[in-house]
mmCIF file of C-alpha atoms in Angstrom:
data_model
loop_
_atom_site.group_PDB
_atom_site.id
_atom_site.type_symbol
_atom_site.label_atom_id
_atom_site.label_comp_id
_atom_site.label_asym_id
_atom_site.label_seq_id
_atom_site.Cartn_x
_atom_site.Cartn_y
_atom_site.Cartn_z
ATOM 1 C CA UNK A 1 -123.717 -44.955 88.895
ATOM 2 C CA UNK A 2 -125.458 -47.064 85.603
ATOM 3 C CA UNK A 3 -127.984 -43.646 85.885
ATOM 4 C CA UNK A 4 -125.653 -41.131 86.060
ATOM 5 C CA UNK A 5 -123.744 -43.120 82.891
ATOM 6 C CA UNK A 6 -126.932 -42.815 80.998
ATOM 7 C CA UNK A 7 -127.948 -39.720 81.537
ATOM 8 C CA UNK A 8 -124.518 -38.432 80.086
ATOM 9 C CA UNK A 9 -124.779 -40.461 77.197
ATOM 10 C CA UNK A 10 -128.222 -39.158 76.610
ATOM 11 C CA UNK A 11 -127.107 -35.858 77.061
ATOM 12 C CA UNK A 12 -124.436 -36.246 74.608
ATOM 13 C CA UNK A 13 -126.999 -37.929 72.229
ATOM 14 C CA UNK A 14 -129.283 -34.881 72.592
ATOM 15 C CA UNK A 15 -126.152 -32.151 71.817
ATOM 16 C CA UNK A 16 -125.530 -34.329 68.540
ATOM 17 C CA UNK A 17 -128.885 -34.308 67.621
ATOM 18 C CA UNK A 18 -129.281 -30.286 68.460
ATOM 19 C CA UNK A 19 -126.227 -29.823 66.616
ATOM 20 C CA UNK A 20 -127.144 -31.889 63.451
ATOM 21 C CA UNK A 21 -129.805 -29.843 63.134
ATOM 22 C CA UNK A 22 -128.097 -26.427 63.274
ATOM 23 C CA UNK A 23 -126.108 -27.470 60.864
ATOM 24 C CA UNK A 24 -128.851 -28.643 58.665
ATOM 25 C CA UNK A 25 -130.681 -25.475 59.022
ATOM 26 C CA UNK A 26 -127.776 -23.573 57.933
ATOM 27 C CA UNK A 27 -128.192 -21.325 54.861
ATOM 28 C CA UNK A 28 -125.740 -22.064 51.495
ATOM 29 C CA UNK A 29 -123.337 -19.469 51.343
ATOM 30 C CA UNK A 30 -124.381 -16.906 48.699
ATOM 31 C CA UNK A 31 -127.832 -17.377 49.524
ATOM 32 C CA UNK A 32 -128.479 -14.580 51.541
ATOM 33 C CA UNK A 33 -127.028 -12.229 49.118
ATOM 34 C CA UNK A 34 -128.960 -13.875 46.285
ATOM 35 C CA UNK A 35 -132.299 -13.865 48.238
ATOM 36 C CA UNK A 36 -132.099 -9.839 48.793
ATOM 37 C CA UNK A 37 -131.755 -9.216 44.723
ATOM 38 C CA UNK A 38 -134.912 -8.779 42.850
ATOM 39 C CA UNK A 39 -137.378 -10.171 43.792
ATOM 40 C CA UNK A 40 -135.609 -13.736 44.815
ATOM 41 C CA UNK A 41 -136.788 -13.676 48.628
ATOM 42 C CA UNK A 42 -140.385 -14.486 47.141
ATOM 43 C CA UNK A 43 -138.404 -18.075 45.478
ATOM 44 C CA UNK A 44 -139.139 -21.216 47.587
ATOM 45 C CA UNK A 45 -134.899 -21.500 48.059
ATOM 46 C CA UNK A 46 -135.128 -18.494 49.956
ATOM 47 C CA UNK A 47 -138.602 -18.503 52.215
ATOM 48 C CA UNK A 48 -136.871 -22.274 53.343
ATOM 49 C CA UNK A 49 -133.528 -20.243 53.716
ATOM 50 C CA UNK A 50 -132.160 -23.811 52.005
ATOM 51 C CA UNK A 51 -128.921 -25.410 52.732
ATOM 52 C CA UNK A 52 -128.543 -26.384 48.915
ATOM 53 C CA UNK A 53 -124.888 -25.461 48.273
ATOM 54 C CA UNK A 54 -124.613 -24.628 44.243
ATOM 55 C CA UNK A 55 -121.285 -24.743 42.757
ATOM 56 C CA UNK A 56 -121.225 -21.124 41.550
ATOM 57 C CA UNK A 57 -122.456 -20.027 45.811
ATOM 58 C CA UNK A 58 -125.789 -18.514 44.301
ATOM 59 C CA UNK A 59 -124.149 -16.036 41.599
ATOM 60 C CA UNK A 60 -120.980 -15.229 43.560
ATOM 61 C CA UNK A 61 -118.321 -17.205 42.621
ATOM 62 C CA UNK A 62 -116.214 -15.861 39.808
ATOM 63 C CA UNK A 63 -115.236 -16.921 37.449
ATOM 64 C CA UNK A 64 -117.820 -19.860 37.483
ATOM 65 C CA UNK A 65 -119.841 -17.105 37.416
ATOM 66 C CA UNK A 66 -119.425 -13.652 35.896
ATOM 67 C CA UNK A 67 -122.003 -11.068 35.808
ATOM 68 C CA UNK A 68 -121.138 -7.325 34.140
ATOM 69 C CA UNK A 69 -122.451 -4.432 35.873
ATOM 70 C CA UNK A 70 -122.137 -0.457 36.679
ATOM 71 C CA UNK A 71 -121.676 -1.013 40.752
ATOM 72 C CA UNK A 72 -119.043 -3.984 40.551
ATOM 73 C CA UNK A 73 -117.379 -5.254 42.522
ATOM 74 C CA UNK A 74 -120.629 -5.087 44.377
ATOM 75 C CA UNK A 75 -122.516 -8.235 44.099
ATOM 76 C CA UNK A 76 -123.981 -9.769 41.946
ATOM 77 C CA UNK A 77 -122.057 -8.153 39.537
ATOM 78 C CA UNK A 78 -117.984 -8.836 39.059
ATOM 79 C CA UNK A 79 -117.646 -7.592 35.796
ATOM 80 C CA UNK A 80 -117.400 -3.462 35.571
ATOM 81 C CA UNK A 81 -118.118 -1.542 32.110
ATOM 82 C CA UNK A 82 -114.638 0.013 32.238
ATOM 83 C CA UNK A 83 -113.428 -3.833 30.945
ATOM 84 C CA UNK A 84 -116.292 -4.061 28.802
ATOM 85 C CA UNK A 85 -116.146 -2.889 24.549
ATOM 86 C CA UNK A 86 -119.070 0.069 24.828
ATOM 87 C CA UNK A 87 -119.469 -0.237 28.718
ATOM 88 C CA UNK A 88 -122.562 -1.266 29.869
ATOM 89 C CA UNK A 89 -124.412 -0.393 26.151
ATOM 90 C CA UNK A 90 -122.030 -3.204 25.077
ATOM 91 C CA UNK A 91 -123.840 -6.238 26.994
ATOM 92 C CA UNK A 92 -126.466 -7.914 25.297
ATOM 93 C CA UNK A 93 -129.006 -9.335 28.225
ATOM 94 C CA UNK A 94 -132.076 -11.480 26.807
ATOM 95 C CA UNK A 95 -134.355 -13.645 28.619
ATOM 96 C CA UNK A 96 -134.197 -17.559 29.128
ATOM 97 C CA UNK A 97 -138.184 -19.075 28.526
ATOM 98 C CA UNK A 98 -140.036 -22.100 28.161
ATOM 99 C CA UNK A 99 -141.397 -21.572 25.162
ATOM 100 C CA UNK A 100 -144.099 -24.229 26.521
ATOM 101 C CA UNK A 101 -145.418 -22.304 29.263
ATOM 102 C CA UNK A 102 -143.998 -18.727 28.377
ATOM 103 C CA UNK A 103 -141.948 -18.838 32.167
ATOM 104 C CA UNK A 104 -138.918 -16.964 32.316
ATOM 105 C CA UNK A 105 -136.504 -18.728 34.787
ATOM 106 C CA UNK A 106 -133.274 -16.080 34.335
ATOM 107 C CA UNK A 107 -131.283 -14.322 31.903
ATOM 108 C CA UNK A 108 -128.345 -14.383 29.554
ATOM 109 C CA UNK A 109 -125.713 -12.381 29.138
ATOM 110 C CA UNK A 110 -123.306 -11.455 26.147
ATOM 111 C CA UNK A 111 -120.367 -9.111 26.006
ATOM 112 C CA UNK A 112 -116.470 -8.517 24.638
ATOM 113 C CA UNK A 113 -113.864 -7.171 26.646
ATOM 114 C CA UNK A 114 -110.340 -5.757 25.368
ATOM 115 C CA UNK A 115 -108.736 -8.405 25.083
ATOM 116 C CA UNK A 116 -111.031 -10.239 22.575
ATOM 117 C CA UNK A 117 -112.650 -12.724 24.807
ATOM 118 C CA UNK A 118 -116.702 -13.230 24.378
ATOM 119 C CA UNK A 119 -118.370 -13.868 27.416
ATOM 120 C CA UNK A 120 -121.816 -15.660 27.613
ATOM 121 C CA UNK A 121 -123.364 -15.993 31.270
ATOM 122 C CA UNK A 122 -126.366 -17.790 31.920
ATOM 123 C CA UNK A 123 -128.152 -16.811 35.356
ATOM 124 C CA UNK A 124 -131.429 -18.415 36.909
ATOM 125 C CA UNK A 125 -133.872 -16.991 39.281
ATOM 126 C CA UNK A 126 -135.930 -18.055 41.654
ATOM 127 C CA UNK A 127 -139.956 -19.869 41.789
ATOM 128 C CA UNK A 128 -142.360 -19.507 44.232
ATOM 129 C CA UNK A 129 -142.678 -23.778 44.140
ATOM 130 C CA UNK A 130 -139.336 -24.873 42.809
ATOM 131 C CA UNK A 131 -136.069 -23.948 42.183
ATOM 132 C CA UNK A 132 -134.097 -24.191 38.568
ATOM 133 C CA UNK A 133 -130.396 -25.175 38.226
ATOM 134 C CA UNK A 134 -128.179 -25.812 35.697
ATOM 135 C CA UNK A 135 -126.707 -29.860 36.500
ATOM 136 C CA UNK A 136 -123.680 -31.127 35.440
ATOM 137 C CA UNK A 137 -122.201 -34.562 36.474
ATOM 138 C CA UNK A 138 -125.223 -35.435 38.715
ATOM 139 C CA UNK A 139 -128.267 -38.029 39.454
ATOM 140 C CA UNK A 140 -131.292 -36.806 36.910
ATOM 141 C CA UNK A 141 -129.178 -34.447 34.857
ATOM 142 C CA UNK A 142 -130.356 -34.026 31.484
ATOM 143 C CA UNK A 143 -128.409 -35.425 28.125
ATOM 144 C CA UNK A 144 -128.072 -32.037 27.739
ATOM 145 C CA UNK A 145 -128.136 -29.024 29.769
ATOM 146 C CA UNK A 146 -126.198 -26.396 27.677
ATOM 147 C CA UNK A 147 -126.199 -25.938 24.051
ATOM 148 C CA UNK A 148 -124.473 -22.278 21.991
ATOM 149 C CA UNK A 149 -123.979 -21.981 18.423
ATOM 150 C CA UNK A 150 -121.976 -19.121 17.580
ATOM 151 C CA UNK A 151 -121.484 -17.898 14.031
ATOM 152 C CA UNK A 152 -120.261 -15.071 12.247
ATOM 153 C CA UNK A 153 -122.895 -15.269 9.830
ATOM 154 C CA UNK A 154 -126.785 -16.345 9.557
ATOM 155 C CA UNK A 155 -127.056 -20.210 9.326
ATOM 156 C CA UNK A 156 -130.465 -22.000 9.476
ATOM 157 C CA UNK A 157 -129.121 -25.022 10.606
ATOM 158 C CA UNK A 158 -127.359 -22.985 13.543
ATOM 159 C CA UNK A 159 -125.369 -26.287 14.549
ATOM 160 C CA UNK A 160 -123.759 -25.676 17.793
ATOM 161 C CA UNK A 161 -120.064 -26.456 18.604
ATOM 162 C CA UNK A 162 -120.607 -25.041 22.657
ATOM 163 C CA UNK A 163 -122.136 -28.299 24.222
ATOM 164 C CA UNK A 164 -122.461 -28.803 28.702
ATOM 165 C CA UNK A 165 -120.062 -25.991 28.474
ATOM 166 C CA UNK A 166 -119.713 -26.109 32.810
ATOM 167 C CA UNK A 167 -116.507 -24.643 34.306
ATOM 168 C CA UNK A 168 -113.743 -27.164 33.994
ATOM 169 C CA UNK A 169 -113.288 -29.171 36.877
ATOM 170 C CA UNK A 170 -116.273 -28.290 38.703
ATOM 171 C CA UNK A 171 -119.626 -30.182 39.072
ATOM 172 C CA UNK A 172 -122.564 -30.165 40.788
ATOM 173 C CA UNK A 173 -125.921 -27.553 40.577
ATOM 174 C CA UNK A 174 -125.342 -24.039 39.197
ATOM 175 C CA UNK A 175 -127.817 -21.199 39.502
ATOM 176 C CA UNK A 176 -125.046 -19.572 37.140
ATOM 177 C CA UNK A 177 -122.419 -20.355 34.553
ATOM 178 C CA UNK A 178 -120.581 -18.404 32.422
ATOM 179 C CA UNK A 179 -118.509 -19.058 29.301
ATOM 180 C CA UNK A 180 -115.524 -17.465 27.933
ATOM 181 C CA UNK A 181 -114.644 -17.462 24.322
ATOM 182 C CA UNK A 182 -111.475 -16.161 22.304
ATOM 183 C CA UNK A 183 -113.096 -14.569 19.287
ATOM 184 C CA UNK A 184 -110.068 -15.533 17.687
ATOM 185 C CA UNK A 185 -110.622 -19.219 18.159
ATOM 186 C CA UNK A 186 -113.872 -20.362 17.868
ATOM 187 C CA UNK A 187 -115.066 -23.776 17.247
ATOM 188 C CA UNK A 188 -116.485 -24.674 13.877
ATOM 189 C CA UNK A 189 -119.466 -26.310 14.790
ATOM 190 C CA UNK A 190 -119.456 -28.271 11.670
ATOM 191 C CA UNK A 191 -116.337 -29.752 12.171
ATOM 192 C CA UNK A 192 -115.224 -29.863 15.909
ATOM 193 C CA UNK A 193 -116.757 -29.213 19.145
ATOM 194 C CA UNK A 194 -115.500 -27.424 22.478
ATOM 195 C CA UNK A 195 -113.307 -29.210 24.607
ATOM 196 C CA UNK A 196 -111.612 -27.901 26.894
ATOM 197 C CA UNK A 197 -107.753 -29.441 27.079
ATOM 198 C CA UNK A 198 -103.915 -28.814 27.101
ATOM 199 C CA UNK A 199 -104.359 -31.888 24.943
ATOM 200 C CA UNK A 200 -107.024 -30.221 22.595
ATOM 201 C CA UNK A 201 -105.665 -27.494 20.167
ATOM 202 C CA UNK A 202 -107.558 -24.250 20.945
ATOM 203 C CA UNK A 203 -110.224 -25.950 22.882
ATOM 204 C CA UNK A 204 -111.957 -27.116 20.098
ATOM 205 C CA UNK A 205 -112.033 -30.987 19.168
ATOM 206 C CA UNK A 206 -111.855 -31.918 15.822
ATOM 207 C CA UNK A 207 -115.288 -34.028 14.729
ATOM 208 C CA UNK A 208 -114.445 -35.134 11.131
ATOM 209 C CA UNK A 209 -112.500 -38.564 11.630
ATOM 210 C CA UNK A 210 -109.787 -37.163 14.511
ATOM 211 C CA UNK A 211 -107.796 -35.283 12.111
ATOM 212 C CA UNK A 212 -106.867 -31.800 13.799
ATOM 213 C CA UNK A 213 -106.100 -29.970 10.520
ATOM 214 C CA UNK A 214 -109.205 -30.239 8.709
ATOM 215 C CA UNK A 215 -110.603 -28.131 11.442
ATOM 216 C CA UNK A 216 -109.059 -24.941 12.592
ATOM 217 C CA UNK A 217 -111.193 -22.627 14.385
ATOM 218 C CA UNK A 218 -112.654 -19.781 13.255
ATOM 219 C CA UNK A 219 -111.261 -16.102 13.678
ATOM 220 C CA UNK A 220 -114.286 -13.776 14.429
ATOM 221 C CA UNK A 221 -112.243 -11.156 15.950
ATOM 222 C CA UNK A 222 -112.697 -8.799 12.926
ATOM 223 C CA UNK A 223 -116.663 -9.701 12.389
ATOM 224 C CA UNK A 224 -118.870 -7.361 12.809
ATOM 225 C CA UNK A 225 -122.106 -9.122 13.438
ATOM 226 C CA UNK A 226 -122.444 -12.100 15.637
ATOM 227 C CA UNK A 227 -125.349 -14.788 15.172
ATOM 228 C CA UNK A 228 -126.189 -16.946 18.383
ATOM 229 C CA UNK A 229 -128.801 -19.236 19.530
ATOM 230 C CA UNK A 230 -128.746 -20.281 22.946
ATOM 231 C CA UNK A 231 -130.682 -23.279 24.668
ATOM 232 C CA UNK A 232 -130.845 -24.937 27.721
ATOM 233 C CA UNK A 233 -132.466 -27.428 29.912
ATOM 234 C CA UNK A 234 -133.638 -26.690 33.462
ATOM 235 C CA UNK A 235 -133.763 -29.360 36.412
ATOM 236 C CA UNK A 236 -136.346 -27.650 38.838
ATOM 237 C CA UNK A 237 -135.870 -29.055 42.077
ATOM 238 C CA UNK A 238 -137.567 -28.307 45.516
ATOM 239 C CA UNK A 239 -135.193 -27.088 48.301
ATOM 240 C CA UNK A 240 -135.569 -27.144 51.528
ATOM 241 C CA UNK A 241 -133.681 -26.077 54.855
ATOM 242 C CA UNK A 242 -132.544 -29.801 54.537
ATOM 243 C CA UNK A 243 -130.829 -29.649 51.071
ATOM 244 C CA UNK A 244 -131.345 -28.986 47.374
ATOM 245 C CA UNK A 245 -134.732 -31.631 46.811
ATOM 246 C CA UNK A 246 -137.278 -32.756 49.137
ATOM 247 C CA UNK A 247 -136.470 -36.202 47.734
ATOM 248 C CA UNK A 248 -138.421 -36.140 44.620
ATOM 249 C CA UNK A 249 -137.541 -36.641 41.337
ATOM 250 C CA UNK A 250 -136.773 -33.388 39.495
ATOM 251 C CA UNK A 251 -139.164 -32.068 36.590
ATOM 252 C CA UNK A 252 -137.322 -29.825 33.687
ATOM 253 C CA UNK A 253 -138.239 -26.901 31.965
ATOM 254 C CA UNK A 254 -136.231 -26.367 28.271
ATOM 255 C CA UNK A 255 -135.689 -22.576 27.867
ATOM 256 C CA UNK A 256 -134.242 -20.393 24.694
ATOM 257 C CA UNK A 257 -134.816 -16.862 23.694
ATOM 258 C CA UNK A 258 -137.807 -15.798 22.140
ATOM 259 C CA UNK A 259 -136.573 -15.387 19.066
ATOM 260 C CA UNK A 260 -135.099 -18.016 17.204
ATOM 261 C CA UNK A 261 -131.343 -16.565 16.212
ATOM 262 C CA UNK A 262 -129.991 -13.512 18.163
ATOM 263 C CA UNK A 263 -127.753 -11.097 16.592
ATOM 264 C CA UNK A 264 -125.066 -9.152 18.487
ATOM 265 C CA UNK A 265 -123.188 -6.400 17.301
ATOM 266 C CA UNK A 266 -119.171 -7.534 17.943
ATOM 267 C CA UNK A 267 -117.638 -3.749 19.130
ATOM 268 C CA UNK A 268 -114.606 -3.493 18.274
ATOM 269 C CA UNK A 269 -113.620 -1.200 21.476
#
């Protein structure tokens, strides 16, 4: 009787156990359609088909992350050129590098749609030994992760009003984020900074001693040249089937365009 006992709570140990590790072994959902783009089933994320669940599902959850192109609603892309000012010759796409090594870990992306909303979209690729993600609200994230200044003419300086500027309400790793921007109401970067709020007027909090009305946005609706500079910081971890790090401390990688102030031509349809 005290065997038979045992061996049924062994077995029931040893179904756990199998199951735990099913479930560990499980891909992220997204993953499989990321790894078949590009050349992303070469990336360490996908040859360890990784559980790591990012908060944007590997590029396909809109509108944490929005992508514009000619075959959407087919992923990646959820964007198509009919909503886009000048279709797909509208987007701007550059290339996110470490200056420091000369890697390029994604690409951004830039375009206006019809109703006067900028989008910028940030999306990372894969490595062959690590895997780079955007952090926001976790262990080893970086001061800062996201910086845009956005001008409607040349500054310099190029101070930046667009600071960690993650989906509201949502945390975690990103392999994608994308930010939408009334042209209409764009943060002065010299006297407020974006904040998302009801309690915020248009979004963008006032920097210069609290006072809200010696900082209104600016209108760049009716601009025709747009000046942007775009930076970022990259926490490359190592995924496994297990999770999103192998236990390690991350390393980081600080990427930008490779040239210093990017200019975009603002169609006006």
């Amino acid at each position: 009787m005290r065997s038979s006992k045992s061996s049924a709570v062994n077995l029931g140990f040893l179904i756990l156990v199998y199951l735990g590790v099913e479930t560990e072994a499980a891909a992220a959902p997204g993953l499989s359609s990321w790894c078949q783009y590009g050349q992303h089933m070469s990336s360490l994320a996908c040859r360890t088909e990784t559980s790591c669940q990012t908060s944007d599902a590997w590029w396909s959850a809109a509108p944490s992350c929005l992508l514009p192109g000619p075959t959407a609603p087919q992923y990646p892309y959820s964007v198509p050129p009919t909503s886009i000012c000048g279709g797909m010759a509208g987007v701007l796409s550059r290339p996110l590098i470490d200056p420091s090594t000369q890697v390029q870990y994604g690409n951004y992306y830039v375009w206006r749609d019809y109703f006067d909303t900028l989008t910028v979209t940030l999306s990372l690729d894969g490595a062959a030994s690590s895997q780079p993600f955007l952090a926001w609200a976790m262990q080893y994230q970086p001061a800062l992760s996201l910086s845009l200044a956005l001008l409607g003419g040349f500054d310099v300086d190029m101070p930046a009003a667009y600071l960690n500027f993650f989906p509201v309400g949502v945390t975690g790793l990103f392999t994608c984020v994308s930010l939408p921007i009334k042209l209409s109401s764009v943060c002065e970067p010299r006297s407020s900074v974006y904040s998302p709020s009801p309690l915020v007027p248009n979004n963008c909090l006032c920097t210069l001693g609290g006072i809200t009305g010696i900082c209104p946005p600016m209108d760049l609706t009716k601009v025709p040249t747009l000046y942007m500079q775009l930076r970022a910081t990259l926490t490359l971890h190592a995924p496994s089937a297990a999770g999103c790090n192998s236990g390690v401390p991350p390393t980081y990688a600080n990427v930008q365009d490779t040239v210093p102030t990017v200019v975009f031509s603002n169609p006006q349809n």
